[in-house]
Amino acid sequence: KAGVTQTPRYLIKTRGQQVTLSCSPISGHRSVSWYQQTPGQGLQFLFEYFSETQRNKGNFPGRFSGRQFSNSRSEMNVSTLELGDSALYLCASRLGVDTEAFFGQGTRLTVV
Amino acid sequence: KNEVEQSPQNLTAQEGEFITINCSYSVGISALHWLQQHPGGGIVSLFMLSSGKKKHGRLIATINIQEKHSSLHITASHPRDSAVYICSLIQGAQKLVFGQGTRLTINP
């Protein structure tokens, strides 16, 4: 079956703009979580959605938001982009609680 | 103090060597993930374990819940094992906490 698909793979944006990233989970997986990876901070948890509800949120400013649709696809939005938002954004899907996470290839965002 | 600490941060070895990467944590967890990340960013889940030991091919993962410690071992290491290995804690409600990763380089 198809894996986790993230689009786009690469993105260049200007400071102050906003961006929307997309994640399609493995079919049947209802949990989607998002992570930011930077060289300095490593992998950090952004938020997690299950059945269209945000269940958990990391320590990121309100400029970072997300949502999940009824087909479990998820989007992440970052508004008023800052240079420090340049990172690899990864999403992972799971079948349920305490089950294995499957990661997408990530979206590499560069803010200039 | 970080909730999860990995060691070593960098490891270089020769092909064929036995590799051990350690992960120590200070919080209660429901499970622990070992992840592998190759250059280019893609992350692959190697193991998820909550007790004991798991083996897959040349990879072995162990966890000691009482000591809050897990290890990832690679037997007969190969250059294709070169990657960053990340330990991740699962703390209920799907929250993940990540170690800083161990960069492994296997030279031929």
Short mmCIF file of C-alpha atoms in Angstrom, two decimals:
data_model
loop_
_atom_site.label_atom_id
_atom_site.label_comp_id
_atom_site.label_asym_id
_atom_site.label_seq_id
_atom_site.Cartn_x
_atom_site.Cartn_y
_atom_site.Cartn_z
CA LYS A 1 0.00 0.00 0.00
CA ALA A 2 1.09 3.58 -0.55
CA GLY A 3 3.15 5.25 2.14
CA VAL A 4 2.79 8.66 3.69
CA THR A 5 2.85 11.34 1.02
CA GLN A 6 3.90 14.90 1.67
CA THR A 7 3.59 17.73 -0.83
CA PRO A 8 5.37 19.74 -1.92
CA ARG A 9 8.85 18.27 -1.37
CA TYR A 10 10.60 21.62 -1.60
CA LEU A 11 9.37 25.15 -1.10
CA ILE A 12 10.96 28.58 -1.07
CA LYS A 13 9.03 31.44 0.50
CA THR A 14 9.72 35.04 1.47
CA ARG A 15 9.58 36.39 5.00
CA GLY A 16 6.07 37.47 5.91
CA GLN A 17 4.36 35.09 3.53
CA GLN A 18 2.30 32.12 4.60
CA VAL A 19 2.63 28.50 3.54
CA THR A 20 0.45 25.39 3.54
CA LEU A 21 1.93 21.91 3.58
CA SER A 22 -0.02 18.74 2.91
CA CYS A 23 0.21 15.21 4.27
CA SER A 24 -1.72 12.18 3.06
CA PRO A 25 -1.48 9.32 5.56
CA ILE A 26 -1.43 5.62 4.86
CA SER A 27 -4.90 4.40 4.01
CA GLY A 28 -6.77 3.51 7.18
CA HIS A 29 -4.53 5.54 9.47
CA ARG A 30 -6.49 8.14 11.42
CA SER A 31 -3.64 9.75 13.33
CA VAL A 32 -1.40 12.31 11.67
CA SER A 33 1.32 14.19 13.49
CA TRP A 34 3.67 16.93 12.34
CA TYR A 35 7.30 17.61 13.24
CA GLN A 36 9.85 20.30 12.54
CA GLN A 37 13.49 19.36 12.08
CA THR A 38 16.30 21.91 12.15
CA PRO A 39 20.04 21.39 12.52
CA GLY A 40 20.09 23.24 15.82
CA GLN A 41 16.96 21.90 17.51
CA GLY A 42 16.63 18.45 16.00
CA LEU A 43 13.16 16.96 15.66
CA GLN A 44 10.40 18.75 17.50
CA PHE A 45 6.76 17.83 17.82
CA LEU A 46 4.31 20.34 16.36
CA PHE A 47 0.86 18.76 16.74
CA GLU A 48 -1.12 15.62 16.30
CA TYR A 49 -4.57 15.05 14.83
CA PHE A 50 -6.88 12.10 15.22
CA SER A 51 -10.23 11.91 13.48
CA GLU A 52 -10.17 15.63 12.63
CA THR A 53 -9.43 16.69 16.23
CA GLN A 54 -6.16 18.10 17.49
CA ARG A 55 -5.17 15.86 20.38
CA ASN A 56 -1.82 17.28 21.30
CA LYS A 57 0.26 20.36 20.57
CA GLY A 58 3.93 21.14 20.97
CA ASN A 59 5.51 24.40 22.07
CA PHE A 60 5.23 26.42 18.90
CA PRO A 61 3.74 29.88 18.39
CA GLY A 62 0.22 30.34 17.12
CA ARG A 63 1.58 31.06 13.64
CA PHE A 64 1.76 27.30 13.28
CA SER A 65 -1.61 25.69 12.80
CA GLY A 66 -3.06 22.59 11.27
CA ARG A 67 -6.17 20.71 10.45
CA GLN A 68 -7.30 17.28 9.44
CA PHE A 69 -10.00 16.42 6.96
CA SER A 70 -12.55 13.64 7.06
CA ASN A 71 -10.37 11.51 4.77
CA SER A 72 -7.54 11.85 7.34
CA ARG A 73 -5.43 14.05 5.06
CA SER A 74 -3.84 16.82 7.03
CA GLU A 75 -2.55 20.29 6.27
CA MET A 76 -0.17 22.43 8.22
CA ASN A 77 -0.12 26.20 7.85
CA VAL A 78 2.55 28.66 8.89
CA SER A 79 1.66 32.34 8.70
CA THR A 80 3.95 35.37 8.73
CA LEU A 81 7.00 33.29 7.91
CA GLU A 82 10.29 34.03 9.63
CA LEU A 83 13.79 33.05 8.57
CA GLY A 84 13.92 30.67 11.51
CA ASP A 85 11.02 28.68 10.11
CA SER A 86 13.36 27.25 7.49
CA ALA A 87 13.34 23.55 8.25
CA LEU A 88 12.36 20.08 7.16
CA TYR A 89 8.73 19.47 8.06
CA LEU A 90 7.81 15.85 8.52
CA CYS A 91 4.49 14.19 9.05
CA ALA A 92 3.81 10.71 10.34
CA SER A 93 0.72 8.57 10.34
CA ARG A 94 -0.38 5.83 12.69
CA LEU A 95 -3.15 3.34 12.81
CA GLY A 96 -3.99 4.09 16.43
CA VAL A 97 -2.72 4.72 19.92
CA ASP A 98 0.77 3.45 20.70
CA THR A 99 1.24 1.97 17.25
CA GLU A 100 4.19 2.35 14.92
CA ALA A 101 4.64 5.69 13.17
CA PHE A 102 5.28 5.85 9.43
CA PHE A 103 6.95 9.00 8.19
CA GLY A 104 6.69 10.88 4.94
CA GLN A 105 9.73 12.14 3.03
CA GLY A 106 9.20 15.64 4.37
CA THR A 107 8.82 19.11 2.92
CA ARG A 108 11.95 21.22 2.98
CA LEU A 109 10.92 24.83 3.51
CA THR A 110 13.38 27.65 2.92
CA VAL A 111 12.42 31.15 3.99
CA VAL A 112 14.44 33.94 2.39
CA LYS B 1 18.23 18.27 31.42
CA ASN B 2 16.80 16.79 28.24
CA GLU B 3 14.14 14.15 28.67
CA VAL B 4 16.05 11.87 26.31
CA GLU B 5 19.78 11.60 25.79
CA GLN B 6 21.52 9.65 23.07
CA SER B 7 25.12 8.56 22.96
CA PRO B 8 27.37 8.80 21.19
CA GLN B 9 26.42 11.82 19.08
CA ASN B 10 28.78 10.74 16.32
CA LEU B 11 30.19 7.31 15.61
CA THR B 12 32.57 6.23 12.88
CA ALA B 13 33.41 2.56 12.45
CA GLN B 14 34.80 0.13 9.92
CA GLU B 15 32.64 -2.21 7.91
CA GLY B 16 31.91 -5.38 9.85
CA GLU B 17 32.13 -3.85 13.31
CA PHE B 18 29.45 -4.32 15.98
CA ILE B 19 27.70 -1.03 16.67
CA THR B 20 25.88 0.07 19.81
CA ILE B 21 23.87 3.27 20.17
CA ASN B 22 22.41 4.15 23.55
CA CYS B 23 19.32 6.04 24.61
CA SER B 24 18.58 7.08 28.19
CA TYR B 25 15.44 8.87 29.27
CA SER B 26 14.06 10.40 32.43
CA VAL B 27 10.29 10.29 31.98
CA GLY B 28 7.59 7.66 31.95
CA ILE B 29 6.84 6.29 28.54
CA SER B 30 4.41 3.91 26.92
CA ALA B 31 6.87 2.86 24.22
CA LEU B 32 10.10 3.81 22.51
CA HIS B 33 10.83 4.15 18.82
CA TRP B 34 14.13 3.73 17.04
CA LEU B 35 14.18 5.69 13.79
CA GLN B 36 16.67 5.83 10.93
CA GLN B 37 17.14 8.94 8.83
CA HIS B 38 19.21 8.92 5.65
CA PRO B 39 20.61 12.01 3.93
CA GLY B 40 17.71 13.62 2.09
CA GLY B 41 15.48 13.49 5.12
CA GLY B 42 13.33 10.37 4.87
CA ILE B 43 12.71 8.69 8.22
CA VAL B 44 12.14 4.98 8.60
CA SER B 45 10.81 3.36 11.74
CA LEU B 46 13.13 0.53 12.75
CA PHE B 47 11.54 -0.67 15.97
CA MET B 48 8.84 0.23 18.41
CA LEU B 49 9.24 -1.51 21.74
CA SER B 50 7.88 -1.27 25.24
CA SER B 51 9.75 -4.17 26.84
CA GLY B 52 12.45 -6.72 26.21
CA LYS B 53 14.17 -7.13 22.89
CA LYS B 54 13.36 -7.09 19.20
CA LYS B 55 15.45 -8.29 16.26
CA HIS B 56 15.16 -7.55 12.58
CA GLY B 57 17.91 -8.80 10.36
CA ARG B 58 21.20 -7.36 11.60
CA LEU B 59 19.47 -4.91 13.92
CA ILE B 60 18.63 -5.58 17.54
CA ALA B 61 16.88 -3.23 19.96
CA THR B 62 16.59 -3.70 23.69
CA ILE B 63 14.84 -1.72 26.39
CA ASN B 64 15.04 -1.79 30.17
CA ILE B 65 12.01 0.04 31.52
CA GLN B 66 13.24 0.03 35.13
CA GLU B 67 16.58 1.59 34.17
CA LYS B 68 14.97 3.87 31.55
CA HIS B 69 17.49 2.79 28.95
CA SER B 70 17.40 1.40 25.44
CA SER B 71 20.10 0.28 23.04
CA LEU B 72 20.22 -0.25 19.32
CA HIS B 73 22.79 -2.74 18.05
CA ILE B 74 23.93 -3.34 14.50
CA THR B 75 25.84 -6.53 13.78
CA ALA B 76 28.20 -6.88 10.81
CA SER B 77 27.83 -3.18 9.99
CA HIS B 78 27.82 -2.09 6.35
CA PRO B 79 28.35 1.30 4.67
CA ARG B 80 24.64 1.37 3.81
CA ASP B 81 23.94 1.52 7.55
CA SER B 82 25.40 5.02 7.54
CA ALA B 83 22.59 7.29 8.69
CA VAL B 84 21.33 9.23 11.67
CA TYR B 85 19.65 7.04 14.28
CA ILE B 86 17.07 8.72 16.46
CA CYS B 87 15.53 7.50 19.67
CA SER B 88 11.97 8.69 20.24
CA LEU B 89 9.81 8.40 23.34
CA ILE B 90 6.09 7.85 23.12
CA GLN B 91 4.34 9.47 26.03
CA GLY B 92 0.65 8.72 25.83
CA ALA B 93 -1.68 10.62 23.54
CA GLN B 94 0.81 10.20 20.74
CA LYS B 95 3.24 12.83 21.96
CA LEU B 96 6.74 12.10 20.73
CA VAL B 97 9.95 13.37 22.28
CA PHE B 98 13.11 12.90 20.26
CA GLY B 99 16.76 12.46 21.06
CA GLN B 100 19.27 14.55 19.18
CA GLY B 101 20.29 11.58 17.07
CA THR B 102 23.48 9.60 16.53
CA ARG B 103 25.27 10.13 13.25
CA LEU B 104 26.74 6.79 12.22
CA THR B 105 29.33 6.48 9.47
CA ILE B 106 30.52 3.06 8.37
CA ASN B 107 33.65 3.10 6.26
CA PRO B 108 34.35 0.32 3.76
#
